[in-house]
Each structure stands twice: as structure tokens, then as C-alpha cells.
Amino acid sequence: MDLTTFWFIVIAVLWIGYLVLEGFDFGVGMLMALLARDDKERRVLLNTIGPVWDGNEVWLIVAGGATFAAFPEWYATLFSGFYVPLLLILVALIVRIIGIEFRSKRPESWWRLRCDIVIGFGSVVPALVWGVALANIVRGVPIDADQEYVGGLLDLFNPYGVLGGLVTLTVFLVHGAFFIGLKTTGPIRERAIAMGLRVGVLAAFLTTVFVGWTALRDDTMQVWAVGVGVLVAFVLGLAAATARRDGWAFAGTAVAIGLLVVMLFAALFPDVMVSSLDPAWSLTTDNASSTPYTLKIMSWVAVVFTPIVLIYQSWSYWVFRRRIGVQHIPG
């Protein structure tokens, strides 16, 4: 395996980590207005992600940094062509952070309501727009011979891109619901599982259409195989939730999200951005990569520091593994 292929796989793994972990963060944020009956229950939901949400966002920073260092041409074309959607995601993430961090700073109900609104906004927008962006990278966008994006914002909101956004939105909602079921007790847990199962039916339908559409476009055995794996994992997660096996339900949606990213990157390879104007103008792992020396230095850094980060984050999840309920929230 050459270093360009290795770093393509590394970036895919970073996106898997980000979307699996931040996916349930977004799900919890979206469900605050739907599940909680009072302020204590909303505080319970926030406390389920309180120790981990900021660590989950680090995966996005590392994925962006790795893309910039390993494939600078990919980074330049992606961030210039998708400037408005990425800016919208950035603004949503910023106001979401403000809502989470400052919600407890004042006791007034109007203050907390406004924070809850921005938390919901900051969760819905990335959950939707990330799907639109990833789907368009695979579908292809207008890139000219100079490897520059020459389309407009509306070009990204095509049927395939919108379907990709709806898939990530609904799947993250189910993923978050099953995470709440895993981390809480009492009525909140029961409402979360019931909500996850209801939305799961819609999510399963949308995911089936998206997987079939992607596999038919690419028409390779590996994309078909991974796509079937996505659907099997998601259905098994719903079945586990029905049986009140919270850990297996959450694992099912996590594996489904991870395999969905694998399917998209498998359909993309060896390209990193497809030109819808002329396939010869597409960015590939070869023409978009850094020098071999840069990739070699990055590889050694990744080998040394990645295990440390994984061990630390796993330890954080282990420390905060217990379930919580309203009885644990002080007045």
C-alpha cells in the first residue's frame, strides 16, 4: 500500500470516528425538545453528553488537519467550493457550544429556553448538511481543468445530496435516542427508545434508498457488500432496541454509521473529489496529495500519537459509563 492510499484510509477512519461519536451528540441535542418534560430532564439529557461532546469534536479538527496536510489540493477545492455549507456548519457548532456551556450560568427560564433553541439549531444543521456534503463529494460537483469548483450553492442541493442529508439527520436522531436509552433510567429511557424505534422506520427506508442509489451509481461488489452491511447493522440495532438491549441497539446504529462512511469512501476511491464536468478533471489520491516526504513524516506522527488519543478517549467513556436520571440532578 502506498502512502497516498494509506492516508486516504486514515482520513476515512477519522470521519468514521467523528460521525459515530458526534452523531449521538447531535441526536441528543435534537431530542432535547422532543423528549424532556421539564428542566431537570433536559439537564439529564445534557449530562449524558457533558463529559464527552467536546472530545468528540476533536475528530473533526484532526480530519480537517489531516486532509490539509496529506491532500492539500483536495482541501483547497473542498473548502472553497463548499464554503457556504461549511460556514453554516461552523456557525451552528459555535452556537451549540455556547448553548451547552452557558445554559447553567443563569437560572431564568427564558435564558435556558434560548440556550435550548440554539442547542437544537446547532445539532440539526450539522446533522443535515454533513450528509449533503458527503453525498455530493461522491456524486460529483462542477470542477474545472484548474481543479476549481465552478458551481453554485444550489448545485449541492440536488436530489441525491438532499437524500444524503435526510439519511444522516434521521440516523443521527435514532443513534442519539439509543444513546439516551443506554445512559439514562426511568421514563426518559423509555421515551427515548420509543422515539428511536419510530424514527428508525423512516431512517431505515431513507437509508435503503440511499444505499441502493449509491451502489447502482458505483456498481462495484465492495460498495454493494458494504451497503448491505449498513442495512443489516441498522435493522439489528432496531431489533435490539425492541428487546430493550440498549448496548446492542447503540452498537447497531454505530456500526451502521461507520459502514455508511466506508461505503461512501469506497465508492469515491481512488478519487477524492469527482468532477461532474469531465472525469479527467477529478482530484485523485495521486494528483491531490502532498510530497512523499511529508506523508512519511505524518505517518510516523500518526503511529506514535493515535494510540495515546484512543486510549485517553476510551478511558473517558469508561469513567462516565454509569446511567443517570432525574434523581441525580440537584435542585
Short mmCIF file of C-alpha atoms in Angstrom, two decimals:
data_model
loop_
_atom_site.label_atom_id
_atom_site.label_comp_id
_atom_site.label_asym_id
_atom_site.label_seq_id
_atom_site.Cartn_x
_atom_site.Cartn_y
_atom_site.Cartn_z
CA MET A 1 0.00 0.00 0.00
CA ASP A 2 1.41 3.40 -0.95
CA LEU A 3 1.24 6.37 1.41
CA THR A 4 -1.47 8.18 -0.53
CA THR A 5 -3.80 5.20 -0.18
CA PHE A 6 -2.81 4.84 3.48
CA TRP A 7 -3.76 8.45 4.22
CA PHE A 8 -7.00 8.15 2.28
CA ILE A 9 -7.88 5.29 4.63
CA VAL A 10 -6.74 7.28 7.68
CA ILE A 11 -9.00 10.19 6.73
CA ALA A 12 -11.90 7.78 6.22
CA VAL A 13 -11.28 6.36 9.72
CA LEU A 14 -11.22 9.87 11.19
CA TRP A 15 -14.59 10.62 9.56
CA ILE A 16 -15.96 7.36 10.93
CA GLY A 17 -14.85 8.34 14.43
CA TYR A 18 -16.30 11.83 14.10
CA LEU A 19 -19.69 10.87 12.69
CA VAL A 20 -20.19 7.89 15.03
CA LEU A 21 -19.30 9.87 18.15
CA GLU A 22 -20.62 13.30 17.22
CA GLY A 23 -23.65 11.63 15.65
CA PHE A 24 -25.16 10.73 19.01
CA ASP A 25 -24.21 14.21 20.29
CA PHE A 26 -26.31 15.74 17.54
CA GLY A 27 -29.08 13.24 18.23
CA VAL A 28 -29.24 14.17 21.90
CA GLY A 29 -29.31 17.87 21.04
CA MET A 30 -32.18 17.37 18.62
CA LEU A 31 -34.12 15.26 21.11
CA MET A 32 -33.98 17.73 24.00
CA ALA A 33 -37.12 19.48 22.79
CA LEU A 34 -38.89 16.21 21.96
CA LEU A 35 -38.19 14.01 24.99
CA ALA A 36 -37.72 16.23 28.04
CA ARG A 37 -40.79 17.24 30.03
CA ASP A 38 -39.12 19.77 32.36
CA ASP A 39 -35.82 21.46 33.07
CA LYS A 40 -34.47 18.59 35.16
CA GLU A 41 -34.99 16.14 32.34
CA ARG A 42 -33.28 18.48 29.89
CA ARG A 43 -30.35 18.66 32.29
CA VAL A 44 -30.25 14.86 32.38
CA LEU A 45 -30.01 14.75 28.58
CA LEU A 46 -27.22 17.33 28.54
CA ASN A 47 -25.34 15.46 31.25
CA THR A 48 -25.30 12.30 29.13
CA ILE A 49 -23.01 14.06 26.64
CA GLY A 50 -21.47 16.61 29.03
CA PRO A 51 -18.18 14.74 29.65
CA VAL A 52 -17.57 13.72 26.03
CA TRP A 53 -19.07 16.15 23.48
CA ASP A 54 -16.01 18.41 23.23
CA GLY A 55 -13.69 15.42 22.85
CA ASN A 56 -15.88 14.09 20.06
CA GLU A 57 -15.44 17.32 18.09
CA VAL A 58 -11.67 16.86 18.10
CA TRP A 59 -12.11 14.14 15.48
CA LEU A 60 -13.39 16.78 13.04
CA ILE A 61 -10.39 19.03 13.68
CA VAL A 62 -7.98 16.15 13.13
CA ALA A 63 -9.82 15.05 9.97
CA GLY A 64 -9.60 18.57 8.56
CA GLY A 65 -5.93 18.90 9.53
CA ALA A 66 -5.07 15.52 8.04
CA THR A 67 -6.82 16.45 4.80
CA PHE A 68 -4.92 19.74 4.63
CA ALA A 69 -1.55 18.07 5.24
CA ALA A 70 -1.99 14.89 3.18
CA PHE A 71 -4.15 16.17 0.30
CA PRO A 72 -3.80 19.98 0.08
CA GLU A 73 -5.46 20.18 -3.36
CA TRP A 74 -8.48 18.26 -2.01
CA TYR A 75 -8.63 20.59 0.99
CA ALA A 76 -8.41 23.71 -1.17
CA THR A 77 -11.10 22.65 -3.64
CA LEU A 78 -13.40 21.27 -0.94
CA PHE A 79 -13.26 24.25 1.40
CA SER A 80 -13.57 26.84 -1.36
CA GLY A 81 -16.37 25.07 -3.24
CA PHE A 82 -18.31 24.12 -0.12
CA TYR A 83 -17.59 27.40 1.64
CA VAL A 84 -21.18 28.36 2.48
CA PRO A 85 -22.30 24.93 3.78
CA LEU A 86 -19.12 24.55 5.85
CA LEU A 87 -19.52 28.08 7.22
CA LEU A 88 -23.11 27.23 8.18
CA ILE A 89 -21.88 24.11 9.97
CA LEU A 90 -19.20 26.12 11.76
CA VAL A 91 -21.69 28.75 12.95
CA ALA A 92 -24.07 26.02 14.11
CA LEU A 93 -21.30 24.28 16.07
CA ILE A 94 -20.25 27.56 17.69
CA VAL A 95 -23.75 28.50 18.88
CA ARG A 96 -24.27 24.90 20.04
CA ILE A 97 -21.16 25.16 22.20
CA ILE A 98 -22.40 28.48 23.60
CA GLY A 99 -25.76 26.94 24.44
CA ILE A 100 -24.22 23.94 26.20
CA GLU A 101 -21.60 25.91 28.13
CA PHE A 102 -23.73 28.90 29.17
CA ARG A 103 -27.10 27.24 29.80
CA SER A 104 -26.38 26.79 33.51
CA LYS A 105 -24.92 30.27 34.03
CA ARG A 106 -28.30 31.90 34.71
CA PRO A 107 -31.38 30.46 36.43
CA GLU A 108 -34.10 32.27 34.43
CA SER A 109 -36.33 30.01 32.34
CA TRP A 110 -36.20 32.34 29.32
CA TRP A 111 -32.40 32.14 29.32
CA ARG A 112 -32.39 28.36 29.38
CA LEU A 113 -35.08 28.22 26.71
CA ARG A 114 -32.96 30.31 24.37
CA CYS A 115 -29.95 28.10 25.06
CA ASP A 116 -32.06 25.02 24.31
CA ILE A 117 -33.13 26.56 20.99
CA VAL A 118 -29.53 27.20 19.88
CA ILE A 119 -28.51 23.70 21.02
CA GLY A 120 -31.27 22.29 18.84
CA PHE A 121 -30.27 24.51 15.91
CA GLY A 122 -26.62 23.64 16.37
CA SER A 123 -27.47 19.94 16.26
CA VAL A 124 -29.94 19.84 13.36
CA VAL A 125 -27.89 21.89 10.89
CA PRO A 126 -24.64 19.84 11.01
CA ALA A 127 -26.56 16.57 11.07
CA LEU A 128 -28.28 17.58 7.82
CA VAL A 129 -25.52 19.46 6.00
CA TRP A 130 -22.77 16.90 6.60
CA GLY A 131 -24.86 14.35 4.76
CA VAL A 132 -25.45 16.75 1.88
CA ALA A 133 -21.71 17.49 1.64
CA LEU A 134 -20.55 13.86 1.77
CA ALA A 135 -23.14 12.77 -0.78
CA ASN A 136 -22.04 15.50 -3.21
CA ILE A 137 -18.37 14.58 -2.87
CA VAL A 138 -19.26 11.07 -4.05
CA ARG A 139 -21.80 12.19 -6.68
CA GLY A 140 -19.51 14.75 -8.24
CA VAL A 141 -19.54 18.54 -8.40
CA PRO A 142 -18.59 21.07 -11.12
CA ILE A 143 -14.76 21.15 -11.05
CA ASP A 144 -12.89 22.65 -13.99
CA ALA A 145 -9.50 21.84 -15.51
CA ASP A 146 -7.77 24.04 -12.89
CA GLN A 147 -9.27 21.88 -10.12
CA GLU A 148 -11.51 24.74 -9.02
CA TYR A 149 -15.18 24.48 -8.04
CA VAL A 150 -17.24 26.45 -10.54
CA GLY A 151 -20.76 25.63 -9.35
CA GLY A 152 -23.13 27.44 -7.01
CA LEU A 153 -24.74 26.69 -3.68
CA LEU A 154 -27.91 25.30 -5.24
CA ASP A 155 -25.86 22.72 -7.16
CA LEU A 156 -25.24 20.95 -3.85
CA PHE A 157 -28.94 20.60 -3.05
CA ASN A 158 -29.69 18.06 -5.75
CA PRO A 159 -31.94 15.02 -5.05
CA TYR A 160 -29.02 12.72 -4.16
CA GLY A 161 -27.42 15.32 -1.89
CA VAL A 162 -30.70 16.13 -0.11
CA LEU A 163 -31.34 12.42 0.39
CA GLY A 164 -27.89 12.05 1.93
CA GLY A 165 -28.68 14.88 4.34
CA LEU A 166 -32.01 13.33 5.35
CA VAL A 167 -30.27 10.00 5.94
CA THR A 168 -27.68 11.46 8.32
CA LEU A 169 -30.33 13.59 10.05
CA THR A 170 -32.66 10.67 10.80
CA VAL A 171 -29.94 8.12 11.54
CA PHE A 172 -28.25 10.50 13.99
CA LEU A 173 -31.62 11.06 15.65
CA VAL A 174 -32.02 7.30 16.15
CA HIS A 175 -28.38 6.99 17.24
CA GLY A 176 -28.89 9.71 19.84
CA ALA A 177 -32.12 8.14 21.08
CA PHE A 178 -30.41 4.79 21.64
CA PHE A 179 -27.51 6.55 23.38
CA ILE A 180 -30.00 8.18 25.76
CA GLY A 181 -31.56 4.77 26.31
CA LEU A 182 -28.13 3.43 27.19
CA LYS A 183 -27.23 6.29 29.54
CA THR A 184 -30.46 7.08 31.42
CA THR A 185 -33.04 5.45 33.65
CA GLY A 186 -36.78 5.74 34.15
CA PRO A 187 -39.31 7.45 31.88
CA ILE A 188 -36.65 9.30 29.85
CA ARG A 189 -35.12 5.99 28.80
CA GLU A 190 -38.48 4.55 27.77
CA ARG A 191 -39.45 7.64 25.76
CA ALA A 192 -36.05 7.71 24.06
CA ILE A 193 -36.25 4.09 22.94
CA ALA A 194 -39.81 4.54 21.70
CA MET A 195 -38.78 7.66 19.77
CA GLY A 196 -35.78 5.87 18.30
CA LEU A 197 -37.93 3.00 17.07
CA ARG A 198 -40.49 5.33 15.48
CA VAL A 199 -37.89 7.44 13.68
CA GLY A 200 -35.93 4.28 12.91
CA VAL A 201 -38.58 3.09 10.46
CA LEU A 202 -38.22 6.28 8.42
CA ALA A 203 -34.43 6.22 8.74
CA ALA A 204 -34.29 2.61 7.55
CA PHE A 205 -36.37 3.46 4.47
CA LEU A 206 -34.26 6.53 3.57
CA THR A 207 -31.02 4.63 4.16
CA THR A 208 -32.18 1.76 1.95
CA VAL A 209 -32.93 4.16 -0.91
CA PHE A 210 -29.62 5.99 -0.44
CA VAL A 211 -27.57 2.78 -0.25
CA GLY A 212 -29.30 1.37 -3.34
CA TRP A 213 -28.81 4.62 -5.27
CA THR A 214 -25.11 4.77 -4.34
CA ALA A 215 -24.49 1.12 -5.17
CA LEU A 216 -26.23 1.43 -8.54
CA ARG A 217 -24.15 4.51 -9.40
CA ASP A 218 -20.86 2.85 -8.49
CA ASP A 219 -21.88 -0.75 -9.34
CA THR A 220 -18.94 -2.48 -7.66
CA MET A 221 -19.06 -5.54 -5.47
CA GLN A 222 -17.43 -3.87 -2.46
CA VAL A 223 -19.93 -0.99 -2.40
CA TRP A 224 -22.85 -3.42 -2.66
CA ALA A 225 -21.41 -5.60 0.12
CA VAL A 226 -20.77 -2.70 2.50
CA GLY A 227 -24.17 -1.19 1.67
CA VAL A 228 -25.90 -4.42 2.66
CA GLY A 229 -23.85 -4.37 5.86
CA VAL A 230 -25.16 -0.89 6.63
CA LEU A 231 -28.76 -2.04 6.38
CA VAL A 232 -28.18 -5.26 8.35
CA ALA A 233 -26.45 -3.41 11.20
CA PHE A 234 -29.19 -0.78 11.39
CA VAL A 235 -32.01 -3.34 11.40
CA LEU A 236 -30.23 -5.39 14.08
CA GLY A 237 -29.91 -2.20 16.14
CA LEU A 238 -33.65 -1.60 15.88
CA ALA A 239 -34.33 -5.23 16.83
CA ALA A 240 -32.06 -4.92 19.87
CA ALA A 241 -33.86 -1.75 20.93
CA THR A 242 -37.19 -3.56 20.67
CA ALA A 243 -35.79 -6.22 23.01
CA ARG A 244 -34.51 -3.45 25.34
CA ARG A 245 -30.88 -4.44 24.76
CA ASP A 246 -29.62 -0.87 24.96
CA GLY A 247 -25.93 -1.56 24.42
CA TRP A 248 -26.53 -3.68 21.32
CA ALA A 249 -29.01 -1.15 19.95
CA PHE A 250 -26.43 1.63 20.22
CA ALA A 251 -23.75 -0.63 18.77
CA GLY A 252 -26.01 -1.41 15.80
CA THR A 253 -26.52 2.23 14.85
CA ALA A 254 -22.83 2.98 15.46
CA VAL A 255 -21.74 0.17 13.13
CA ALA A 256 -24.32 1.29 10.54
CA ILE A 257 -22.94 4.85 10.55
CA GLY A 258 -19.37 3.59 10.34
CA LEU A 259 -20.17 1.29 7.41
CA LEU A 260 -22.07 4.09 5.68
CA VAL A 261 -18.88 6.18 5.70
CA VAL A 262 -16.90 3.16 4.46
CA MET A 263 -19.38 2.73 1.60
CA LEU A 264 -19.06 6.38 0.55
CA PHE A 265 -15.25 6.34 0.66
CA ALA A 266 -15.16 3.01 -1.20
CA ALA A 267 -17.39 4.49 -3.90
CA LEU A 268 -15.11 7.56 -4.05
CA PHE A 269 -11.69 5.83 -4.26
CA PRO A 270 -9.29 6.47 -6.00
CA ASP A 271 -10.83 9.92 -6.47
CA VAL A 272 -11.09 12.37 -3.60
CA MET A 273 -13.41 14.77 -5.42
CA VAL A 274 -15.24 13.83 -8.60
CA SER A 275 -15.70 16.37 -11.41
CA SER A 276 -19.16 16.24 -12.92
CA LEU A 277 -17.88 18.22 -15.92
CA ASP A 278 -15.14 15.85 -17.03
CA PRO A 279 -13.82 12.76 -15.18
CA ALA A 280 -10.30 13.73 -16.28
CA TRP A 281 -10.58 16.86 -14.12
CA SER A 282 -11.33 14.91 -10.94
CA LEU A 283 -8.99 15.11 -7.98
CA THR A 284 -7.41 11.76 -7.12
CA THR A 285 -5.24 10.41 -4.33
CA ASP A 286 -2.26 10.95 -6.66
CA ASN A 287 -2.78 14.43 -8.11
CA ALA A 288 -4.12 15.94 -4.86
CA SER A 289 -1.53 14.58 -2.42
CA SER A 290 1.44 16.12 -0.66
CA THR A 291 5.03 15.04 -1.31
CA PRO A 292 6.09 11.53 -0.25
CA TYR A 293 8.41 13.02 2.40
CA THR A 294 5.51 14.92 4.01
CA LEU A 295 3.34 11.80 4.03
CA LYS A 296 6.15 9.78 5.60
CA ILE A 297 6.63 12.28 8.44
CA MET A 298 2.86 12.40 9.02
CA SER A 299 2.70 8.62 9.14
CA TRP A 300 5.26 8.40 11.93
CA VAL A 301 3.42 11.09 13.91
CA ALA A 302 0.13 9.21 13.47
CA VAL A 303 1.66 5.90 14.57
CA VAL A 304 3.02 7.45 17.77
CA PHE A 305 0.15 9.68 18.88
CA THR A 306 -3.02 7.97 17.64
CA PRO A 307 -2.91 5.13 20.23
CA ILE A 308 -2.45 7.70 23.00
CA VAL A 309 -5.53 9.64 21.90
CA LEU A 310 -7.62 6.47 21.55
CA ILE A 311 -6.60 5.22 25.00
CA TYR A 312 -7.39 8.55 26.63
CA GLN A 313 -10.80 8.89 24.98
CA SER A 314 -11.72 5.28 25.77
CA TRP A 315 -10.79 5.90 29.39
CA SER A 316 -13.04 8.99 29.49
CA TYR A 317 -16.02 6.96 28.27
CA TRP A 318 -15.27 4.24 30.81
CA VAL A 319 -15.14 6.70 33.72
CA PHE A 320 -18.51 8.23 32.79
CA ARG A 321 -20.22 4.95 31.86
CA ARG A 322 -22.97 4.90 34.52
CA ARG A 323 -26.61 5.66 33.86
CA ILE A 324 -28.17 8.85 35.26
CA GLY A 325 -31.70 10.04 35.98
CA VAL A 326 -33.56 12.99 37.42
CA GLN A 327 -32.73 11.72 40.92
CA HIS A 328 -29.09 12.58 40.26
CA ILE A 329 -29.82 16.21 39.32
CA PRO A 330 -29.72 18.67 42.25
CA GLY A 331 -32.31 21.40 42.56
#
